[in-house]
Each structure stands twice: as structure tokens, then as C-alpha cells.
XYZ file of C-alpha atoms in Angstrom:
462
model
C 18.566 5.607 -10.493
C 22.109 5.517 -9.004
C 20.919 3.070 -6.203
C 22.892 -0.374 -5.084
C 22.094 -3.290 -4.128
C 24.259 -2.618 -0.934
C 21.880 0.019 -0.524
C 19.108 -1.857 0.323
C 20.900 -4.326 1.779
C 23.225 -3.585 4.611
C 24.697 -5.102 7.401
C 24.039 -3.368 11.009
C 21.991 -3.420 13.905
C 18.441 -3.857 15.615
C 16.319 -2.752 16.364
C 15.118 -0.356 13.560
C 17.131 1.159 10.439
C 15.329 4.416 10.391
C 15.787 5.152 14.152
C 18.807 3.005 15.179
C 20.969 2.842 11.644
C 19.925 6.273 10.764
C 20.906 8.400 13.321
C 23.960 6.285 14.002
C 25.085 7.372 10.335
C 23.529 10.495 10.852
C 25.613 11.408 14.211
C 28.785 10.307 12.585
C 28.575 11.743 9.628
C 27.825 15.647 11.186
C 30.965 15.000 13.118
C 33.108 14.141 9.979
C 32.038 16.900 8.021
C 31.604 20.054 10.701
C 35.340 20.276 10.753
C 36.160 21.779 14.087
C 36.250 18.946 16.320
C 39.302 20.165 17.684
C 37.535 23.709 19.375
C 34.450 21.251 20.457
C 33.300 21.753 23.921
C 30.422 20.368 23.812
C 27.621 18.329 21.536
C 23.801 18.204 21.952
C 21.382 16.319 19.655
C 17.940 17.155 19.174
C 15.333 14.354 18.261
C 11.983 15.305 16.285
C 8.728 13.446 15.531
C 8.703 10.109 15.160
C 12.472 9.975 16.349
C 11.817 11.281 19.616
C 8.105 9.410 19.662
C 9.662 6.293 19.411
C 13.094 6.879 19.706
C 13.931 5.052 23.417
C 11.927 1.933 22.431
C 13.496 2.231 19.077
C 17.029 2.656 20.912
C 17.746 6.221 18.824
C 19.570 7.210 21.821
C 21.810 4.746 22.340
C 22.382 4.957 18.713
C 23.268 8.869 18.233
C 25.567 8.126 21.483
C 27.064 5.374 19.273
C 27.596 7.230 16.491
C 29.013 10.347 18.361
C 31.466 8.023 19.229
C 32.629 7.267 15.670
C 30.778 3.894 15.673
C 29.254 2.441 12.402
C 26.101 0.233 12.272
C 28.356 -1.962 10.307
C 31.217 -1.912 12.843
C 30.101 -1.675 16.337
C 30.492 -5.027 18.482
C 26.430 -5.269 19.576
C 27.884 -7.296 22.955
C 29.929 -4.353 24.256
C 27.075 -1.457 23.366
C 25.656 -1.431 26.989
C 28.935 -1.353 28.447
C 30.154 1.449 26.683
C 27.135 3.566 26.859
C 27.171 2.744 31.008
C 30.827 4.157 31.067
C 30.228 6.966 28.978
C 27.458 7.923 30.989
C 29.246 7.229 34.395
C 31.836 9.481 33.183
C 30.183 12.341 32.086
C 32.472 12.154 29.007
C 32.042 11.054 25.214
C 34.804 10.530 23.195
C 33.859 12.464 20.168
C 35.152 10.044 16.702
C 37.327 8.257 19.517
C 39.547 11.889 19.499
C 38.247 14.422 21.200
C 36.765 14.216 24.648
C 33.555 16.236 25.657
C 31.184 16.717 29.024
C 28.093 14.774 28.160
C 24.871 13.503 29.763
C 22.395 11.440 28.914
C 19.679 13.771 30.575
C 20.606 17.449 27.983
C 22.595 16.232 25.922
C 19.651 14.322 23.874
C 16.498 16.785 23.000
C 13.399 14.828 22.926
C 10.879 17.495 20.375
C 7.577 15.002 20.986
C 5.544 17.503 19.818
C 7.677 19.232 16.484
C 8.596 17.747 13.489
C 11.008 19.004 10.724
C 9.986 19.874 7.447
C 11.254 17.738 5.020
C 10.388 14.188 6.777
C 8.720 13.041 10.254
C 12.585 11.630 11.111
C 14.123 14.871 11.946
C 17.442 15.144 13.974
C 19.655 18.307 14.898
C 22.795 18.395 15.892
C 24.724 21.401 17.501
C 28.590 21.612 18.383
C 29.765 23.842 20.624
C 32.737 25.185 20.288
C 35.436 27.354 22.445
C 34.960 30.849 21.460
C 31.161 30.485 22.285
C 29.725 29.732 18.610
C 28.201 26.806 17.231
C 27.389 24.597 14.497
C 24.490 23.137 14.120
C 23.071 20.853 10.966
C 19.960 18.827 10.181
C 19.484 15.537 8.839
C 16.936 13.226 8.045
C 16.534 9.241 8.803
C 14.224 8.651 5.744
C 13.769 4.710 6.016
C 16.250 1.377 5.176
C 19.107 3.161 7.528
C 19.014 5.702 4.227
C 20.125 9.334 5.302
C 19.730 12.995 4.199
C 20.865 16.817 5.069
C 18.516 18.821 4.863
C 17.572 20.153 1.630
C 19.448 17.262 0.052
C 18.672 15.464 -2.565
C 20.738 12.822 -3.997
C 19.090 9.341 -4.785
C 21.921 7.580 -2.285
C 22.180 8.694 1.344
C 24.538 11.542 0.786
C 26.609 10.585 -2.388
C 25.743 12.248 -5.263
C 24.467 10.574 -8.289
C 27.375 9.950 -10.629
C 27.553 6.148 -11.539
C 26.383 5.470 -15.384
C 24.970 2.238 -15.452
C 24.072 0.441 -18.896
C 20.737 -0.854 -17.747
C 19.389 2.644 -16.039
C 15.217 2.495 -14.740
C 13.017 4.360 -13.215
C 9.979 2.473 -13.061
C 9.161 -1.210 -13.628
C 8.246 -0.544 -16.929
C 11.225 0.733 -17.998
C 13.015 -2.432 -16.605
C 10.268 -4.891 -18.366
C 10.916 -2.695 -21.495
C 15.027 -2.699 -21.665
C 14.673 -6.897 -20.480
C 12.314 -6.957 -24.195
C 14.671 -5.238 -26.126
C 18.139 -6.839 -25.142
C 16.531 -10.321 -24.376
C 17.942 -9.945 -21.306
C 16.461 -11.442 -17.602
C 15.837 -8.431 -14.262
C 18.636 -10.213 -12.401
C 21.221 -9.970 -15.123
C 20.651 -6.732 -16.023
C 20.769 -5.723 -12.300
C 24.230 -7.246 -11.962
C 25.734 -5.565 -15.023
C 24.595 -2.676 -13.802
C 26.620 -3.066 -10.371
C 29.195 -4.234 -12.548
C 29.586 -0.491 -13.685
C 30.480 0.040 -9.557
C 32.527 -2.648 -8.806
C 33.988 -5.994 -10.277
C 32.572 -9.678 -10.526
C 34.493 -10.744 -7.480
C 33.414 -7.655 -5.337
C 29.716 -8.293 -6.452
C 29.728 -11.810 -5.451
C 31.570 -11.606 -2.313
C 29.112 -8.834 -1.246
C 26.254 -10.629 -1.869
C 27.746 -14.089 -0.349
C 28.539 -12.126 3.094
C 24.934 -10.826 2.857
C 23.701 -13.878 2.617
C 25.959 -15.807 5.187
C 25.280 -12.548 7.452
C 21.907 -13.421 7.323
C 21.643 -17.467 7.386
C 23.998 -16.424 10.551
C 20.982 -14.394 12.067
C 18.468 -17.213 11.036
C 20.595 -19.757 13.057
C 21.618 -17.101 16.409
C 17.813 -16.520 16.901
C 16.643 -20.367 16.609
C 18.502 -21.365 19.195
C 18.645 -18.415 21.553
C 15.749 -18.205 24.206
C 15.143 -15.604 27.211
C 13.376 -12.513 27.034
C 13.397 -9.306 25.146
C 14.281 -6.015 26.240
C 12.124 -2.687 26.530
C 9.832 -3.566 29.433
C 7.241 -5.255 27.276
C 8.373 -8.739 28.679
C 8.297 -10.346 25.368
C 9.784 -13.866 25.406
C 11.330 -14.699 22.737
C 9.413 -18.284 20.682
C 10.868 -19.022 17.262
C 13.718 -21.143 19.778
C 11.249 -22.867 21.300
C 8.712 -23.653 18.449
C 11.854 -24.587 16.292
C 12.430 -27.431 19.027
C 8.486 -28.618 19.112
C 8.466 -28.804 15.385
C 11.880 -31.070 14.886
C 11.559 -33.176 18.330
C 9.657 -33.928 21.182
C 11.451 -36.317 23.555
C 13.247 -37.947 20.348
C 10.199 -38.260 18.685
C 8.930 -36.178 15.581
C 6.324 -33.915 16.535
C 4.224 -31.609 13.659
C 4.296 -33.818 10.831
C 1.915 -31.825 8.686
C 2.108 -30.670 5.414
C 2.329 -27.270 6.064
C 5.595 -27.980 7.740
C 8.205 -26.184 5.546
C 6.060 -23.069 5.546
C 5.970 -23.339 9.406
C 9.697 -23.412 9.143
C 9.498 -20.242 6.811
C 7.632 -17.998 9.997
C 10.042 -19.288 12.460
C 13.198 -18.466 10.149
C 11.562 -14.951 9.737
C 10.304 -13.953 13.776
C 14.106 -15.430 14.575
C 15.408 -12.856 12.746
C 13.015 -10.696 13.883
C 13.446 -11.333 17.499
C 17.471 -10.755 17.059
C 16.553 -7.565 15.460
C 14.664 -6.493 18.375
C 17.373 -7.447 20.996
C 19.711 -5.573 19.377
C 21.917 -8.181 17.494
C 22.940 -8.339 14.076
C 20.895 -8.036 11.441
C 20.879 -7.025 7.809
C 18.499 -4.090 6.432
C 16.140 -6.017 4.193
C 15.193 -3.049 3.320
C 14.439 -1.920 6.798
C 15.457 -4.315 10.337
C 11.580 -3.492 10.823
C 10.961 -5.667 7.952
C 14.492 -7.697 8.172
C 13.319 -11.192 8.750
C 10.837 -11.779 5.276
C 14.106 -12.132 3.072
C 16.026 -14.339 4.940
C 13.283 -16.658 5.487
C 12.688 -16.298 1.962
C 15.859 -17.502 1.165
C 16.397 -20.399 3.500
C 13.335 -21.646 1.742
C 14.595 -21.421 -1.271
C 18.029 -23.061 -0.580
C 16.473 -25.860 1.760
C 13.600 -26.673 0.421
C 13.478 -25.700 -3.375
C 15.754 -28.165 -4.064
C 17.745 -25.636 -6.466
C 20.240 -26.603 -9.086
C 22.496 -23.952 -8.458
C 21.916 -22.260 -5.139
C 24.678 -19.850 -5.462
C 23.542 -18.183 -8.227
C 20.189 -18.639 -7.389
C 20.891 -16.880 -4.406
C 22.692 -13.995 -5.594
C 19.995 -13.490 -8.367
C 17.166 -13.616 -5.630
C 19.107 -10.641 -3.977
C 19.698 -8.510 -7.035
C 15.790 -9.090 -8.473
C 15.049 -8.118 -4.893
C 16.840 -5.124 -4.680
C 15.105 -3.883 -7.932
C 11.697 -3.729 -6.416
C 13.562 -1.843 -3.413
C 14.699 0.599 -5.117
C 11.623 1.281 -7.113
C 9.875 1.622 -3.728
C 11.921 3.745 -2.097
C 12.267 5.906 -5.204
C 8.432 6.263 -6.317
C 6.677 5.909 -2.734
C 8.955 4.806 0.317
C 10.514 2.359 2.573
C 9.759 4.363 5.912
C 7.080 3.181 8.429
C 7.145 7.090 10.092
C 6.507 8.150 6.543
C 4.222 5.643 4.684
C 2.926 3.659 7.413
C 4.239 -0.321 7.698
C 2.913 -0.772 4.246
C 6.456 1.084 3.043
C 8.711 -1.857 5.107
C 6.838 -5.525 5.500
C 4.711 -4.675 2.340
C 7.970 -3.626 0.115
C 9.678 -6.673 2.050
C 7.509 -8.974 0.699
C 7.243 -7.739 -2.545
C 11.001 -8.367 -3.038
C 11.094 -11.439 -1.681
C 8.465 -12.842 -3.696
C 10.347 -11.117 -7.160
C 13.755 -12.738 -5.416
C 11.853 -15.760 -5.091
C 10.722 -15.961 -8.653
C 13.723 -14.978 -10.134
C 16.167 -17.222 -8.022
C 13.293 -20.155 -9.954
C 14.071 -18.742 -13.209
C 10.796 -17.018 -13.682
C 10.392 -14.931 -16.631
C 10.606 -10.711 -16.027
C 6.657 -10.323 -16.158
C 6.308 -13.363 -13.229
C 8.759 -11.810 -11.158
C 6.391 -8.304 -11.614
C 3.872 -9.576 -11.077
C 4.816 -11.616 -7.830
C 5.952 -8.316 -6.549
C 2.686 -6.743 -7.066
C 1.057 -9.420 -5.236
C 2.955 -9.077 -2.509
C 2.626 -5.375 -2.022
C -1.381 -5.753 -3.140
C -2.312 -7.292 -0.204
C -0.323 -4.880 2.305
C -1.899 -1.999 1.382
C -2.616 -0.002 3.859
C -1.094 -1.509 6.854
C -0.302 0.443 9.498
C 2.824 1.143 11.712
C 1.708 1.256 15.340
C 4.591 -0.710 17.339
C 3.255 -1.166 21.191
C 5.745 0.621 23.323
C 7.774 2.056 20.660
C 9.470 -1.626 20.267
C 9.976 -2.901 17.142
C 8.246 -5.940 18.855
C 4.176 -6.427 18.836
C 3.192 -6.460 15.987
C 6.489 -6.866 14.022
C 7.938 -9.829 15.012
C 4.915 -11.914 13.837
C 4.113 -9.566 10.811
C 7.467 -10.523 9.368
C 6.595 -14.201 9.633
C 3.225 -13.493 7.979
C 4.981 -11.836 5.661
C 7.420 -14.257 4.543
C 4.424 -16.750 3.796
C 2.689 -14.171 1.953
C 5.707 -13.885 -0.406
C 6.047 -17.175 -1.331
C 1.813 -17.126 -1.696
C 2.472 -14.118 -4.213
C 5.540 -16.252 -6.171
C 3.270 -19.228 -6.462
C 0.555 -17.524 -7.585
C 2.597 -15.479 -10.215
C 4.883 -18.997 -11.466
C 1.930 -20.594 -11.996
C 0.236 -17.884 -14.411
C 1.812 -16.714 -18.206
C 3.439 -13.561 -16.379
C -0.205 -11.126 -17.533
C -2.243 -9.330 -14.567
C -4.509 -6.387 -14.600
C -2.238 -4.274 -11.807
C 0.832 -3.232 -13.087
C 3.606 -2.948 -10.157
C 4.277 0.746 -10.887
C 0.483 1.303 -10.158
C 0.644 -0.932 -6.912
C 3.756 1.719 -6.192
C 1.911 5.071 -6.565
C -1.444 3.374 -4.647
C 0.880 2.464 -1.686
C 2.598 6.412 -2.090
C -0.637 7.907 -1.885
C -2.448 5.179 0.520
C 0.687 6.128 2.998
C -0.223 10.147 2.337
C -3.694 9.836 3.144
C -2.782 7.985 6.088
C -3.580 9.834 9.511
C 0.043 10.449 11.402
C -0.924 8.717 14.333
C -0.548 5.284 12.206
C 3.032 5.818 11.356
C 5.463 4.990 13.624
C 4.306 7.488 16.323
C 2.898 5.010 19.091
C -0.122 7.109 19.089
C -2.519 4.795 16.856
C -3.906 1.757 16.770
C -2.600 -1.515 18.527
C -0.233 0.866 20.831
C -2.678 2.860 22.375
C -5.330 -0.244 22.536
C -3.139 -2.559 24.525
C -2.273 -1.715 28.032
C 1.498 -1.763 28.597
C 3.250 -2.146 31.535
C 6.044 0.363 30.572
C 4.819 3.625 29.433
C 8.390 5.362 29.511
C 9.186 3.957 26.244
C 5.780 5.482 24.318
């Protein structure tokens, strides 16, 4: 599969990667290639399905406006979004690619299609130009999970690149991985780095996965020490600050002093993530922002409290065995909570951060499958069914859960001879067709389970 591990793994914004990242990229990218921006008059962009189910609590809106703009998920200062969205919309105008100005409002320029979806996946977007002489052009694309993006009837393995790269280690199932590792003697984690190697060189690798990681520790630290309330009108208040604080000192005294203490730590290193995520802050797609906080926590854990001999590498091997499970997710089932239910983003997370975990341990290749397996095993079937459309209740807590889980799964798996009955590739096409059979309502829609069985005070976003 021509995949990356900066595929999986990218730096952006909260609150989601399918409706936030996505159509950011998405919005951009139609701009950059419908090559008439000159003749534009005018832009509108229509939202479908889950996009437009979701998409205010999810903050698609502000994020097609974004990327209209010419912003990047990796670029955009999240302190100065609601400032420049207020303008623009006090204005009338949008700056199309920070060129070429257009009449815009909020209120027709974005489509909300609550009741359509688009063929090819249940994040559908359109966008339509209008130009001078009276035409138009108009294109589709697709958010399809981990900020990932198609046009329609696309179908390279990378959001819109084609698949070109020859790498010397090439898989498309775990099997094929476990089988190459046999033959060449050769560990998941190395074989995954020569295999970016054939993209880029040693230093670019490195320093890649280095910022990753620093983006991330970065994230870990903002949200255990930021308090207040989150936005979207559920009047969530924001706790991994606060339970960070009761678990190191109470009055100068320490408070908790249980065993279970470091995996305490673990949940509030995840819902701080989490809880950034949701305010909009900065985050890094691990493999969605829905699921963003299990990795991280993951791999504070590791560093802190593993007591590794070489946390650098361990590090940077934890993120490449990680990003192998990813990608044989999102190739053989999928990473998207509109498309396979939340099975497809804190289910995958936790897979790879129990293989990361593993491998960063120096587990052999059949621990580290079988700690994924675990870890997606005993997600099956979890539902997406955010309350209000926010990427808030359930998710912020799930990820915590979720982070324990994972190290459960690499415990488990260290501690056995690297045999078990389920094979990860079969865990992979249950959770495909557990996420087909699942009704529509329990995927990302609002219209299922916990979000239409808790009474909200803010209906607008649903």
C-alpha cells in the first residue's frame, strides 16, 4: 500500500478529522485545482449526510470557511479562527486562497442536505464556483475518515496522490507483514521505516516523527493545566486539569496513592487531549482527533513510566508499528465513525497503540499482532453516537478507556509466546462487516443511541 506514516499521523485541528480536517483539505483543494479563480463571483458549498448531521457541532462550517480561505489544518493559528470567521462574516466577503475576494454568507453560502447522502461515502461535500459569464463549476469530494480525502470516483490509496512510491517491504494484510518479518529476520518497526526510507531520508523520518511526538506531549501538557468550559452548548467542563491536581497534591499533601496510579495518569493524559481536541486546539490525527488522545497517552506511559532504555527510538518505533495497524484498517475496513461506527476510530486507536506499545518494548512481530487484535477485539461493535454532534459525550472519556485498554491488550500479548486463535486480519474484516451491518443511525449521525437518549440543552447543533 503506498500509505505513510504521516498519513495517519498529522498535525491539525479539533474537533474531528473527518468533518473539521476533511473538508478544510477538501475546500482548499477544489479551489487549487478548478482553475478559474480569477472569473469567480461567487462560491457555495453543499454539506451531505453525516457532514451536514453533525457538521455545526463538528465545526464543518467553520472549517470549509477556513479552507475557502486557503487555510491548512496544519497551518491555521486555532487562536485567531473565531476572529476571522466573525470578520468574514461581518463583511459579507471571503477572501478566496487569500486572492480573490467574493460576496459570502454564512446563511446560503453553506447547504445543509440533512436528509441526502452521496454515493460513494456518508461524508459527501459539493462545491460550486460561480463564475462571470454565468457558468459554474462544481466538484464532489469525500471526507472518508483520519482527515483522509477523495474526488469522487477516486481511488488512490493516499488522499488524492496517486500511488507511485515502491517500497521494499510492500503489505497488504498483516500476514503479509508477519510473513516478509520471517523471511528477512527483520522486526514490523524496521521494516516500516525502510519503507519510508524509500520517501524520504533518515533525518526527514526522524524529525517527522520527533515533531509528532513533541506536537503531541505539547497537547498532553496544554490540556492538564487548562480548565473552563467547552464549547457547543453542552456545558461540558473540562476535568483532566482538575483531576491531574487531586491526584499529585492536595494542600501540599499527596493525595491518591494507589496502585493504580500510573494508569490513572494514562486516562487523564488521554481526555486532556481529548478535551483540547474538542475546543478546537491542536491536536494530531491519531488516526482520527475523534480518537486522538489513546496514542499520546500511550506514549507518555511509555516514556514516563516504562522506564525505557532508549526512549527515542522507542518512541519513533511505537509510531511506525502504530501506523502499520492504521493503515491496514483503513485499507481493509475503515477509520471513519460516519462509515464504520466508533469501532473504525477508538477501536483502530487502540489497536495501534497497544502494537506501538509492544513494539517500542521490543516485542516480537506476532506480540505486537496480537496486542493489536486485542485491542480492536474488544471494540467491536461500538457505536458512534456523539450527544449534540460534539465530539464530546461519549468521546472524551472513551479515549481514556481506551488508552487503558491498550496497554491491557500489550500486557496481555508480552506476557504470552506471540500464538492466539484470532488472527488480526480476521479481527479487520469482522470490524468491516460489523460496521456494514450497523444501522446508520449509529454512525456519526446524532440520530442513535446516547444522542437521542440524553436530553440536551442545545438542539441547534443535532
Amino acid at each position: 500500500m503506498d500509505m505513510s506514516v504521516f498519513d495517519l499521523f498529522k498535525i491539525g485541528i479539533g474537533p474531528s478529522s473527518s468533518h473539521t480536517v476533511g473538508p478544510m483539505v477538501a475546500a482548499r483543494r477544489f479551489l487549487l485545482e478548478c482553475g478559474a479563480l480569477e472569473q469567480a463571483v461567487g462560491v457555495e458549498a453543499h454539506l451531505y449526510g453525516s457532514l451536514a448531521l453533525t457538521g455545526v457541532g463538528h465545526a464543518t462550517d467553520k472549517a470549509v470557511i477556513l479552507g475557502l480561505m486557503g487555510e491548512t489544518p496544519q497551518g491555521v493559528d486555532p487562536e485567531s479562527v473565531e476572529d476571522r470567521l466573525a470578520e468574514a462574516e461581518m463583511d459579507g466577503v471571503l477572501r478566496l486562497l487569500g486572492e480573490k475576494e467574493v460576496p459570502f454568507q454564512y446563511a446560503t453560502g453553506l447547504v445543509w442536505h440533512k436528509q441526502s447522502t452521496l454515493p460513494e461515502h456518508p461524508n459527501g461535500m459539493k462545491f460550486v464556483l460561480k463564475l462571470a459569464d454565468g457558468s459554474i463549476v462544481e466538484r464532489i469530494y469525500y471526507s472518508v475518515g483520519g482527515g483522509f480525502i477523495t474526488a469522487a470516483g477516486e481511488s488512490q490509496n493516499r488522499a488524492g496522490e496517486p500511488a507511485s512510491t515502491r517500497v521494499p517491504f510492500p503489505f497488504g494484510t498483516m500476514s503479509e507483514l508477519l510473513a516478509q518479518g520471517r523471511e528477512y529476520g527483520l522486526s514490523i518497526p524496521h521494516m516500516l521505516r525502510a519503507n519510508e526510507l524509500a520517501r524520504m531520508s533518515e533525518d526527514e523520518l526522524d524529525a517527522g516523527l520527533d515533531r509528532i511526538w513533541d506536537t503531541m506531549r505539547e497537547c498532553i501538557a496544554h490540556g492538564l493545566v487548562t480548565e473552563g468550559q467547552l464549547p457547543g452548548g453542552l456545558n461540558v467542563k473540562r476535568r483532566a486539569a482538575k483531576l491531574w491536581k487531586q491526584a499529585h497534591c492536595l494542600e501540599g499533601k499527596r493525595v491518591n496513592e494507589l496502585p493504580h496510579d500510573a494508569t490513572h495518569h494514562v486516562t487523564l493524559y488521554a481526555m486532556a487531549v481529548n478535551e483540547e481536541n474538542a475546543a478546537g486546539g491542536r491536536v494530531v490525527t491519531a488516526p482520527t482527533n475523534g480518537a486522538a488522545g489513546i496514542i499520546p497517552a500511550v506514549l507518555r506511559y511509555y516514556a514516563e513510566d516504562c522506564r525505557p532504555s532508549d526512549p527515542v527510538k522507542g518512541i519513533r518505533d511505537f509510531l511506525l508499528s502504530a501506523a502499520a495497524i492504521g493503515m491496514l484498517c483503513k485499507k481493509n475496513a475503515s477509520i471513519s465513525g460516519a462509515e464504520i461506527g466508533c469501532q473504525g476510530e477508538v477501536g483502530v486507536a487502540c489497536a495501534m497503540a497497544a502494537a506501538g506499545l509492544v513494539a517500542a518494548l521490543g516485542g516480537s512481530n506476532e506480540r505486537i499482532e496480537n496486542a493489536a487484535e486485542i485491542g480492536i477485539e474488544h471494540h467491536l461493535g461500538m457505536t458512534c453516537d456523539p450527544i449534540g454532534g460534539l465530539v464530546q459525550i461519549p468521546c472524551i472519556e472513551r479515549n481514556g478507556m481506551g488508552a487503558i485498554k491498550a496497554i491491557t491488550a500489550a500486557s496481555l500479548a508480552l506476557k504470552g509466546d506471540g500464538t492466539h486463535f484470532v488472527s488480526l486480519d480476521n479481527v479487520i474484516e469482522t470490524m468491516r462487516q460489523t460496521g456494514a451491518d450497523m444501522q446508520v443511525k449509529y454512525k456519526e449521525t446524532s440520530l442513535g443511541g446516547l444522542a437521542v437518549h440524553v436530553v440536551t440543552v442545545n438542539h441547534a447543533a443535532c
